[in-house]
CSV table of C-alpha atoms and ligand atoms in Angstrom, one decimal:
chain,number,residue,atom,x,y,z
A,1,MET,CA,0.0,0.0,0.0
A,2,ALA,CA,1.4,3.5,-0.9
A,3,ARG,CA,1.1,6.3,1.6
A,4,ASP,CA,2.2,9.8,1.1
A,5,ARG,CA,4.1,11.8,3.7
A,6,PHE,CA,0.8,13.0,5.3
A,7,GLY,CA,-0.4,9.4,5.8
A,8,ARG,CA,-2.9,9.4,3.0
A,9,GLU,CA,-3.3,6.0,1.3
A,10,ILE,CA,-2.9,6.5,-2.5
A,11,ASN,CA,-4.8,3.8,-4.3
A,12,TYR,CA,-6.5,5.6,-7.3
A,13,MET,CA,-5.2,6.8,-10.6
A,14,ARG,CA,-7.2,8.8,-13.1
A,15,ILE,CA,-6.0,8.3,-16.6
A,16,SER,CA,-6.8,10.6,-19.5
A,17,VAL,CA,-6.6,8.5,-22.6
A,18,THR,CA,-7.2,11.4,-25.1
A,19,ASP,CA,-7.4,15.1,-25.2
A,20,ARG,CA,-10.0,15.0,-28.0
A,21,CYS,CA,-13.7,15.6,-27.4
A,22,ASN,CA,-16.8,15.5,-29.5
A,23,LEU,CA,-18.6,18.1,-27.5
A,24,ARG,CA,-17.8,21.7,-26.6
A,25,CYS,CA,-19.3,22.2,-23.1
A,26,MET,CA,-19.5,25.9,-22.5
A,27,TYR,CA,-17.6,25.6,-19.1
A,28,CYS,CA,-14.9,23.3,-20.4
A,29,MET,CA,-13.9,23.6,-24.1
A,30,PRO,CA,-13.8,26.8,-26.1
A,31,PRO,CA,-16.0,26.6,-29.2
A,32,ASP,CA,-13.0,26.2,-31.4
A,33,GLY,CA,-11.5,23.5,-29.2
A,34,VAL,CA,-8.0,23.6,-27.7
A,35,PRO,CA,-4.6,23.0,-29.3
A,36,LEU,CA,-4.3,19.2,-29.7
A,37,ILE,CA,-1.5,17.0,-28.6
A,38,SER,CA,0.1,15.2,-31.6
A,39,HIS,CA,-0.8,11.5,-31.9
A,40,ASP,CA,2.9,10.5,-31.5
A,41,ASP,CA,3.0,12.3,-28.2
A,42,ILE,CA,-0.1,10.5,-26.8
A,43,LEU,CA,0.7,7.3,-24.8
A,44,ARG,CA,0.2,4.1,-26.7
A,45,HIS,CA,-2.0,1.4,-25.1
A,46,GLU,CA,1.1,-0.6,-24.1
A,47,GLU,CA,2.6,2.4,-22.4
A,48,ILE,CA,-0.6,3.2,-20.5
A,49,VAL,CA,-0.7,-0.5,-19.3
A,50,ARG,CA,2.9,-0.4,-18.3
A,51,VAL,CA,2.2,2.6,-16.1
A,52,VAL,CA,-0.8,0.8,-14.6
A,53,GLU,CA,1.4,-2.3,-13.9
A,54,ALA,CA,4.0,-0.2,-12.1
A,55,ALA,CA,1.3,1.7,-10.2
A,56,ALA,CA,-0.4,-1.6,-9.2
A,57,ARG,CA,2.8,-2.9,-7.7
A,58,LEU,CA,2.7,0.2,-5.4
A,59,GLY,CA,-0.9,-0.5,-4.3
A,60,ILE,CA,-2.9,1.5,-6.9
A,61,SER,CA,-6.1,-0.6,-7.3
A,62,HIS,CA,-8.6,1.8,-8.8
A,63,ILE,CA,-8.3,3.2,-12.3
A,64,ARG,CA,-10.7,5.9,-13.7
A,65,ILE,CA,-10.5,6.4,-17.4
A,66,THR,CA,-11.3,9.9,-18.6
A,67,GLY,CA,-10.4,12.4,-21.2
A,68,GLY,CA,-11.3,14.5,-23.3
A,69,GLU,CA,-13.9,12.0,-24.2
A,70,PRO,CA,-12.5,8.6,-23.5
A,71,LEU,CA,-14.9,6.8,-25.9
A,72,LEU,CA,-13.2,8.6,-28.8
A,73,ARG,CA,-10.0,6.7,-28.1
A,74,HIS,CA,-9.4,4.2,-30.9
A,75,GLY,CA,-9.4,0.7,-29.4
A,76,ILE,CA,-10.9,1.8,-26.0
A,77,VAL,CA,-12.5,-1.6,-25.4
A,78,SER,CA,-9.1,-3.4,-25.8
A,79,LEU,CA,-7.5,-0.8,-23.6
A,80,VAL,CA,-10.0,-1.3,-20.8
A,81,ARG,CA,-9.5,-5.1,-21.1
A,82,MET,CA,-5.8,-4.7,-20.8
A,83,ILE,CA,-6.0,-2.4,-17.8
A,84,ALA,CA,-8.6,-4.6,-16.1
A,85,GLN,CA,-6.3,-7.7,-16.5
A,86,VAL,CA,-3.4,-6.1,-14.7
A,87,PRO,CA,-2.9,-8.0,-11.4
A,88,GLY,CA,-3.9,-5.8,-8.4
A,89,ILE,CA,-6.4,-3.7,-10.3
A,90,SER,CA,-9.8,-4.4,-8.8
A,91,ASP,CA,-11.8,-1.5,-10.1
A,92,VAL,CA,-11.9,0.2,-13.5
A,93,SER,CA,-14.4,3.0,-14.0
A,94,MET,CA,-14.9,5.7,-16.7
A,95,THR,CA,-16.1,9.3,-16.9
A,96,THR,CA,-17.8,9.9,-20.2
A,97,ASN,CA,-20.1,12.4,-21.8
A,98,GLY,CA,-22.3,9.4,-22.7
A,99,CYS,CA,-22.8,10.2,-26.4
A,100,LEU,CA,-21.1,6.9,-27.5
A,101,LEU,CA,-22.0,4.9,-24.4
A,102,GLY,CA,-25.0,3.1,-26.0
A,103,ARG,CA,-22.7,1.8,-28.7
A,104,TYR,CA,-19.9,0.7,-26.3
A,105,ALA,CA,-21.4,-0.2,-22.9
A,106,GLU,CA,-21.9,-3.9,-23.5
A,107,HIS,CA,-18.4,-4.4,-24.9
A,108,LEU,CA,-16.9,-2.3,-22.1
A,109,ALA,CA,-18.7,-4.3,-19.4
A,110,GLU,CA,-17.5,-7.5,-21.0
A,111,ALA,CA,-14.0,-6.1,-21.1
A,112,GLY,CA,-14.0,-5.5,-17.3
A,113,LEU,CA,-15.3,-1.9,-16.9
A,114,LYS,CA,-17.2,-1.8,-13.6
A,115,ARG,CA,-19.0,1.5,-13.6
A,116,VAL,CA,-19.5,4.8,-15.3
A,117,ASN,CA,-19.9,8.5,-14.4
A,118,VAL,CA,-22.0,10.2,-17.2
A,119,SER,CA,-22.0,13.9,-17.6
A,120,MET,CA,-25.5,15.3,-18.1
A,121,ASP,CA,-26.3,18.9,-17.2
A,122,THR,CA,-30.0,19.1,-18.3
A,123,LEU,CA,-33.0,17.0,-19.2
A,124,ARG,CA,-34.1,19.5,-21.9
A,125,PRO,CA,-32.8,18.8,-25.4
A,126,GLU,CA,-32.5,22.5,-26.5
A,127,ARG,CA,-30.5,23.3,-23.4
A,128,ALA,CA,-28.2,20.3,-24.0
A,129,ARG,CA,-27.5,21.8,-27.4
A,130,ASP,CA,-26.8,25.2,-25.9
A,131,ILE,CA,-24.5,23.8,-23.3
A,132,THR,CA,-22.6,21.3,-25.3
A,133,GLY,CA,-22.9,22.6,-28.9
A,134,HIS,CA,-24.5,19.4,-30.0
A,135,ASP,CA,-27.9,17.7,-30.1
A,136,CYS,CA,-26.8,14.9,-27.8
A,137,LEU,CA,-29.4,14.5,-25.0
A,138,ALA,CA,-31.3,11.5,-26.4
A,139,GLN,CA,-28.1,9.6,-27.1
A,140,VAL,CA,-26.8,10.3,-23.6
A,141,LEU,CA,-30.0,9.1,-22.0
A,142,GLN,CA,-30.0,6.0,-24.1
A,143,GLY,CA,-26.3,5.5,-23.2
A,144,ILE,CA,-27.2,5.6,-19.5
A,145,GLU,CA,-30.0,3.1,-20.0
A,146,VAL,CA,-27.8,0.7,-21.9
A,147,ALA,CA,-25.0,1.0,-19.3
A,148,GLU,CA,-27.4,0.2,-16.5
A,149,ALA,CA,-28.8,-2.8,-18.4
A,150,CYS,CA,-25.2,-4.0,-18.9
A,151,GLY,CA,-24.5,-4.0,-15.2
A,152,LEU,CA,-22.2,-0.9,-15.1
A,153,GLN,CA,-23.1,0.1,-11.6
A,154,PRO,CA,-23.4,2.3,-9.7
A,155,ILE,CA,-24.3,4.9,-12.4
A,156,LYS,CA,-23.3,8.4,-11.4
A,157,ILE,CA,-24.6,11.4,-13.3
A,158,ASN,CA,-22.4,14.5,-13.2
A,159,THR,CA,-24.2,17.8,-13.5
A,160,VAL,CA,-22.3,21.1,-13.5
A,161,VAL,CA,-24.6,23.7,-12.1
A,162,LEU,CA,-24.7,27.1,-13.8
A,163,ARG,CA,-26.9,29.8,-12.3
A,164,SER,CA,-28.5,31.2,-15.5
A,165,ILE,CA,-28.5,27.9,-17.4
A,166,ASN,CA,-29.7,24.9,-15.3
A,167,LEU,CA,-30.2,25.9,-11.7
A,168,ASP,CA,-33.9,25.7,-12.3
A,169,GLU,CA,-33.5,22.0,-13.1
A,170,ILE,CA,-32.1,20.8,-9.8
A,171,GLN,CA,-35.4,19.4,-8.8
A,172,ASP,CA,-36.1,17.6,-12.1
A,173,LEU,CA,-32.6,16.1,-12.1
A,174,ALA,CA,-32.9,15.2,-8.4
A,175,MET,CA,-36.2,13.4,-9.0
A,176,LEU,CA,-34.5,11.0,-11.3
A,177,THR,CA,-33.1,9.3,-8.2
A,178,ARG,CA,-36.6,8.5,-6.8
A,179,LEU,CA,-37.3,5.7,-9.3
A,180,ARG,CA,-33.9,4.8,-10.6
A,181,PRO,CA,-30.8,3.7,-8.6
A,182,TRP,CA,-28.8,6.5,-10.1
A,183,HIS,CA,-26.5,8.9,-8.2
A,184,VAL,CA,-26.9,12.5,-9.4
A,185,ARG,CA,-23.9,14.6,-8.4
A,186,PHE,CA,-24.3,18.4,-8.6
A,187,ILE,CA,-20.9,19.9,-9.3
A,188,GLU,CA,-20.0,23.4,-8.4
A,189,LEU,CA,-18.5,25.2,-11.4
A,190,MET,CA,-14.8,25.6,-11.2
A,191,PRO,CA,-14.7,29.2,-12.5
A,192,SER,CA,-11.0,29.4,-13.3
A,193,TRP,CA,-10.7,26.3,-15.3
A,194,GLY,CA,-11.0,25.7,-19.0
A,195,ALA,CA,-13.7,27.7,-20.8
A,196,ALA,CA,-15.4,28.5,-17.5
A,197,ALA,CA,-12.9,31.4,-17.1
A,198,SER,CA,-14.7,33.2,-19.9
A,199,LEU,CA,-18.1,32.8,-18.2
A,200,ASP,CA,-19.7,35.4,-15.9
A,201,PRO,CA,-18.4,34.6,-12.3
A,202,GLY,CA,-22.0,34.9,-11.2
A,203,GLU,CA,-22.7,31.5,-12.9
A,204,VAL,CA,-21.1,29.8,-9.9
A,205,VAL,CA,-23.6,28.3,-7.6
A,206,PRO,CA,-21.8,27.5,-4.3
A,207,ALA,CA,-22.1,23.9,-3.1
A,208,GLU,CA,-23.8,25.1,0.1
A,209,GLU,CA,-26.5,26.8,-2.0
A,210,ILE,CA,-27.0,23.6,-3.9
A,211,ALA,CA,-27.2,21.6,-0.6
A,212,GLU,CA,-29.8,24.1,0.7
A,213,ARG,CA,-32.0,23.6,-2.4
A,214,LEU,CA,-31.7,19.8,-2.0
A,215,ARG,CA,-32.7,20.1,1.7
A,216,GLY,CA,-35.6,22.2,0.5
A,217,LEU,CA,-36.7,19.2,-1.5
A,218,GLY,CA,-36.6,17.0,1.6
A,219,ALA,CA,-33.2,15.5,1.1
A,220,LYS,CA,-31.3,14.2,4.1
A,221,PRO,CA,-27.6,13.5,4.5
A,222,VAL,CA,-26.5,9.9,3.8
A,223,ALA,CA,-24.2,8.4,6.4
A,224,ALA,CA,-20.6,8.3,5.2
A,225,ASN,CA,-20.5,4.5,5.3
A,226,CYS,CA,-23.6,4.2,3.1
A,227,ASN,CA,-22.7,6.6,0.3
A,228,PRO,CA,-21.6,5.4,-3.2
A,229,GLY,CA,-18.7,7.8,-3.3
A,230,GLY,CA,-15.9,5.9,-1.6
A,231,ALA,CA,-13.1,8.4,-1.0
A,232,GLY,CA,-14.3,10.7,-3.7
A,233,PRO,CA,-14.9,14.4,-3.2
A,234,ALA,CA,-18.8,14.3,-3.1
A,235,ARG,CA,-21.0,14.4,0.0
A,236,TYR,CA,-24.2,12.6,-0.4
A,237,MET,CA,-27.9,13.2,0.4
A,238,ARG,CA,-31.0,11.2,-0.3
A,239,LEU,CA,-34.7,12.0,-0.9
A,240,PRO,CA,-36.9,9.9,1.3
A,241,GLY,CA,-37.8,6.6,-0.3
A,242,SER,CA,-35.6,7.1,-3.3
A,243,LYS,CA,-33.6,4.5,-5.0
A,244,GLY,CA,-30.6,6.7,-5.8
A,245,THR,CA,-28.7,9.4,-4.0
A,246,LEU,CA,-27.8,13.1,-4.6
A,247,GLY,CA,-24.2,14.2,-4.5
A,248,ILE,CA,-22.7,17.6,-4.0
A,249,VAL,CA,-19.2,18.2,-5.3
A,250,GLY,CA,-17.7,21.5,-4.1
A,251,SER,CA,-15.4,23.5,-6.2
A,252,GLU,CA,-11.7,23.0,-5.6
A,253,ASP,CA,-11.5,26.7,-6.4
A,254,GLY,CA,-13.4,27.4,-3.2
A,255,ASN,CA,-12.3,25.5,-0.1
A,256,PRO,CA,-10.2,22.6,-1.3
A,257,ARG,CA,-8.9,21.5,2.1
A,258,GLY,CA,-11.5,19.1,3.2
A,259,MET,CA,-11.2,17.3,-0.2
A,260,CYS,CA,-7.4,17.4,-0.1
A,261,GLU,CA,-7.3,15.8,3.3
A,262,ARG,CA,-9.1,12.7,1.9
A,263,CYS,CA,-7.4,12.7,-1.5
A,264,ASN,CA,-6.2,9.3,-2.6
A,265,ARG,CA,-5.4,10.2,-6.2
A,266,LEU,CA,-2.8,10.4,-8.9
A,267,ARG,CA,-3.4,11.7,-12.4
A,268,LEU,CA,-1.9,10.6,-15.7
A,269,SER,CA,-2.3,12.9,-18.7
A,270,SER,CA,-2.8,11.5,-22.2
A,271,ASP,CA,0.8,12.5,-23.0
A,272,GLY,CA,2.2,10.5,-20.1
A,273,LYS,CA,2.8,13.1,-17.4
A,274,LEU,CA,2.1,11.9,-13.9
A,275,TYR,CA,0.6,14.5,-11.5
A,276,ALA,CA,0.3,13.8,-7.8
A,277,CYS,CA,-2.4,16.4,-7.5
A,278,LEU,CA,-5.2,17.7,-9.8
A,279,PHE,CA,-3.8,21.2,-9.5
A,280,SER,CA,-0.2,20.6,-9.7
A,281,THR,CA,1.6,22.1,-12.7
A,282,VAL,CA,4.6,19.9,-12.2
A,283,ALA,CA,4.7,16.4,-13.4
A,284,VAL,CA,7.0,13.4,-13.8
A,285,ASP,CA,7.2,12.6,-17.5
A,286,LEU,CA,6.7,8.9,-17.6
A,287,ARG,CA,6.4,8.8,-21.4
A,288,ASP,CA,9.8,10.2,-21.7
A,289,MET,CA,11.1,7.7,-19.3
A,290,MET,CA,9.5,4.7,-21.0
A,291,ARG,CA,10.7,5.9,-24.5
A,292,SER,CA,14.2,6.2,-23.0
A,293,GLY,CA,14.0,2.5,-22.0
A,294,ALA,CA,13.1,2.8,-18.3
A,295,SER,CA,12.5,-0.5,-16.5
A,296,ILE,CA,9.4,-1.2,-14.5
A,297,ASP,CA,11.4,-0.7,-11.4
A,298,GLU,CA,12.4,2.7,-12.5
A,299,LEU,CA,8.8,3.5,-13.3
A,300,CYS,CA,7.8,2.3,-9.8
A,301,SER,CA,10.4,4.5,-8.3
A,302,ALA,CA,9.2,7.6,-10.3
A,303,ILE,CA,5.6,6.9,-9.2
A,304,ARG,CA,6.7,6.4,-5.6
A,305,GLY,CA,8.6,9.7,-5.8
A,306,ALA,CA,5.5,11.5,-7.1
A,307,ILE,CA,3.4,10.0,-4.2
A,308,SER,CA,5.9,11.0,-1.6
A,309,ASN,CA,6.0,14.6,-2.9
A,310,LYS,CA,2.2,14.9,-3.2
A,311,PRO,CA,1.3,18.3,-1.8
A,312,ARG,CA,-0.9,18.4,1.3
A,313,TYR,CA,-3.3,21.0,-0.2
A,314,GLY,CA,-3.6,21.5,-4.0
A,315,ARG,CA,-3.6,25.3,-3.9
A,316,ASP,CA,-0.8,26.0,-1.4
A,317,PRO,CA,2.1,28.0,-2.8
A,318,GLY,CA,4.9,25.7,-3.6
A,319,SER,CA,2.6,22.7,-3.6
A,320,ALA,CA,3.7,21.7,-7.1
A,321,ARG,CA,7.2,20.8,-6.1
A,322,ASN,CA,8.3,17.5,-7.3
A,323,VAL,CA,11.5,15.6,-8.0
A,324,ARG,CA,12.0,13.1,-10.7
A,325,PRO,CA,13.6,10.2,-8.8
A,326,GLY,CA,16.8,9.0,-10.2
A,327,THR,CA,17.9,12.3,-11.6
A,328,GLY,CA,17.8,14.7,-8.6
A,329,HIS,CA,16.3,17.3,-10.9
A,330,GLY,CA,12.9,18.9,-10.7
A,331,GLY,CA,10.2,17.0,-12.5
A,332,ALA,CA,9.2,18.0,-16.0
A,333,SER,CA,6.8,20.9,-16.0
A,334,GLY,CA,3.7,20.0,-17.9
A,335,GLY,CA,2.3,23.5,-17.7
A,336,ARG,CA,-1.3,23.9,-16.6
A,337,PRO,CA,-3.3,20.9,-17.7
A,338,ALA,CA,-6.3,21.4,-20.0
A,339,LEU,CA,-9.4,21.0,-18.0
A,340,ALA,CA,-10.8,18.6,-20.5
A,341,GLU,CA,-8.0,16.3,-19.4
A,342,ILE,CA,-8.4,16.5,-15.7
A,343,GLY,CA,-12.1,16.2,-14.9
A,344,GLY,CA,-13.8,13.0,-13.9
B,1,LIG,N1,-15.7,14.1,-21.5
B,1,LIG,C1,-16.0,13.4,-20.3
B,1,LIG,C2,-17.2,14.0,-19.6
B,1,LIG,O1,-17.6,15.0,-19.9
B,1,LIG,O2,-17.7,13.3,-18.7
B,1,LIG,C3,-14.8,13.3,-19.3
B,1,LIG,C4,-14.0,14.5,-19.2
B,1,LIG,S1,-14.8,15.9,-18.4
B,1,LIG,C5,-13.5,17.1,-18.3
B,1,LIG,C6,-15.0,15.4,-16.8
B,1,LIG,C7,-15.9,16.2,-15.9
B,1,LIG,O3,-15.4,17.5,-15.7
B,1,LIG,C8,-17.3,16.3,-16.5
B,1,LIG,O4,-18.2,15.8,-15.6
B,1,LIG,C9,-17.5,17.8,-16.6
B,1,LIG,O5,-18.8,18.2,-16.4
B,1,LIG,C10,-16.5,18.4,-15.5
B,1,LIG,N2,-16.1,19.7,-15.8
B,1,LIG,C11,-15.6,20.2,-16.9
B,1,LIG,N3,-15.3,21.6,-16.8
B,1,LIG,C12,-15.7,21.9,-15.5
B,1,LIG,C13,-15.7,23.1,-14.8
B,1,LIG,N4,-15.2,24.3,-15.3
B,1,LIG,N5,-16.2,23.1,-13.5
B,1,LIG,C14,-16.6,21.9,-13.0
B,1,LIG,N6,-16.6,20.7,-13.6
B,1,LIG,C15,-16.2,20.7,-14.9
B,2,LIG,FE1,-15.9,17.3,-23.6
B,2,LIG,FE2,-16.3,16.4,-21.2
B,2,LIG,FE3,-15.3,18.8,-21.6
B,2,LIG,FE4,-17.8,18.4,-22.2
B,2,LIG,S1,-16.9,18.3,-20.1
B,2,LIG,S2,-16.3,19.5,-23.5
B,2,LIG,S3,-17.8,16.4,-22.9
B,2,LIG,S4,-14.3,16.9,-22.1
């Protein structure tokens, strides 16, 4: 089991398998997209699996596959299968926008994917078009149904709340949990990330305001040992008699400390940079190491180094310090990661 110097057990790695996306959510991707990483610079399947093998030796047991949109990655089903077969990996999940989920869910489940988080900000088709730039709601809803039928459980739905766009839908979205065993998580907008930086700051609806609205609907807190979130950042509530739960995910831009204290995560970008923290701008370049012939022991040592240098709090000055083991030099700076790559 890997522990950082603050005693946190690190057992979870979030892997971005692509920086590409087929949607342009108004808070994430600018309408013209972002500069794309060249294909040669993106980790190949075998390289991703090698990182997972090294991480699993250190006690990482949970892998979340994200993007960009992970279902756009060529060969995603084989990649999931390869990851799920790594000894020590007990849980493989995915965060997706759901557009292609109906097509892939059965194959993904058969390949070893356990569960999905699906992003869905509205139940109104025109709004979905306004938010994402595409007419995608029917496909997303169908994707969720197919995923559930294929046993990808629990199903979590991620909803970013925007004051002038979908705040009035909290009740409708919450009601989904009454009849379906779905977990609808309301996410506070991170205003400084991605395309959100160009939105009016007034669009942010603080987590506490979301919680207040849910309480107004009769929702009650769920005991920590009964929530579907594990060590994740959401706190959960439930409407009386409902099958699913309601989650609230506060913005790391606001008060990150509670989240940081429970953080169990590492993050691998699609071009092979390992970050010990969502907000770190300093990374260990595992792609560079692998392409220079690093052994699995050297990869383990680099990952161990990242874990032991994990900052206590993501936003503290100097939190991004990291040393690439074996060189004594500071780790490669990946620059600020594109938000499309870090969410999940
Ligand atoms: N494309 C996939 C999807 O949409 O689920 C995976 C990547 S996406 C970046 C992961 C999550 O980040 C989504 O649930 C999305 O809603 C969330 N997200 C993106 N930008 C955000 C922002 N500015 N504030 C809060 N959450 C954001
Ligand atoms: Fe794409 Fe996900 Fe970002 Fe929306 S939130 S633009 S689906 S990466």
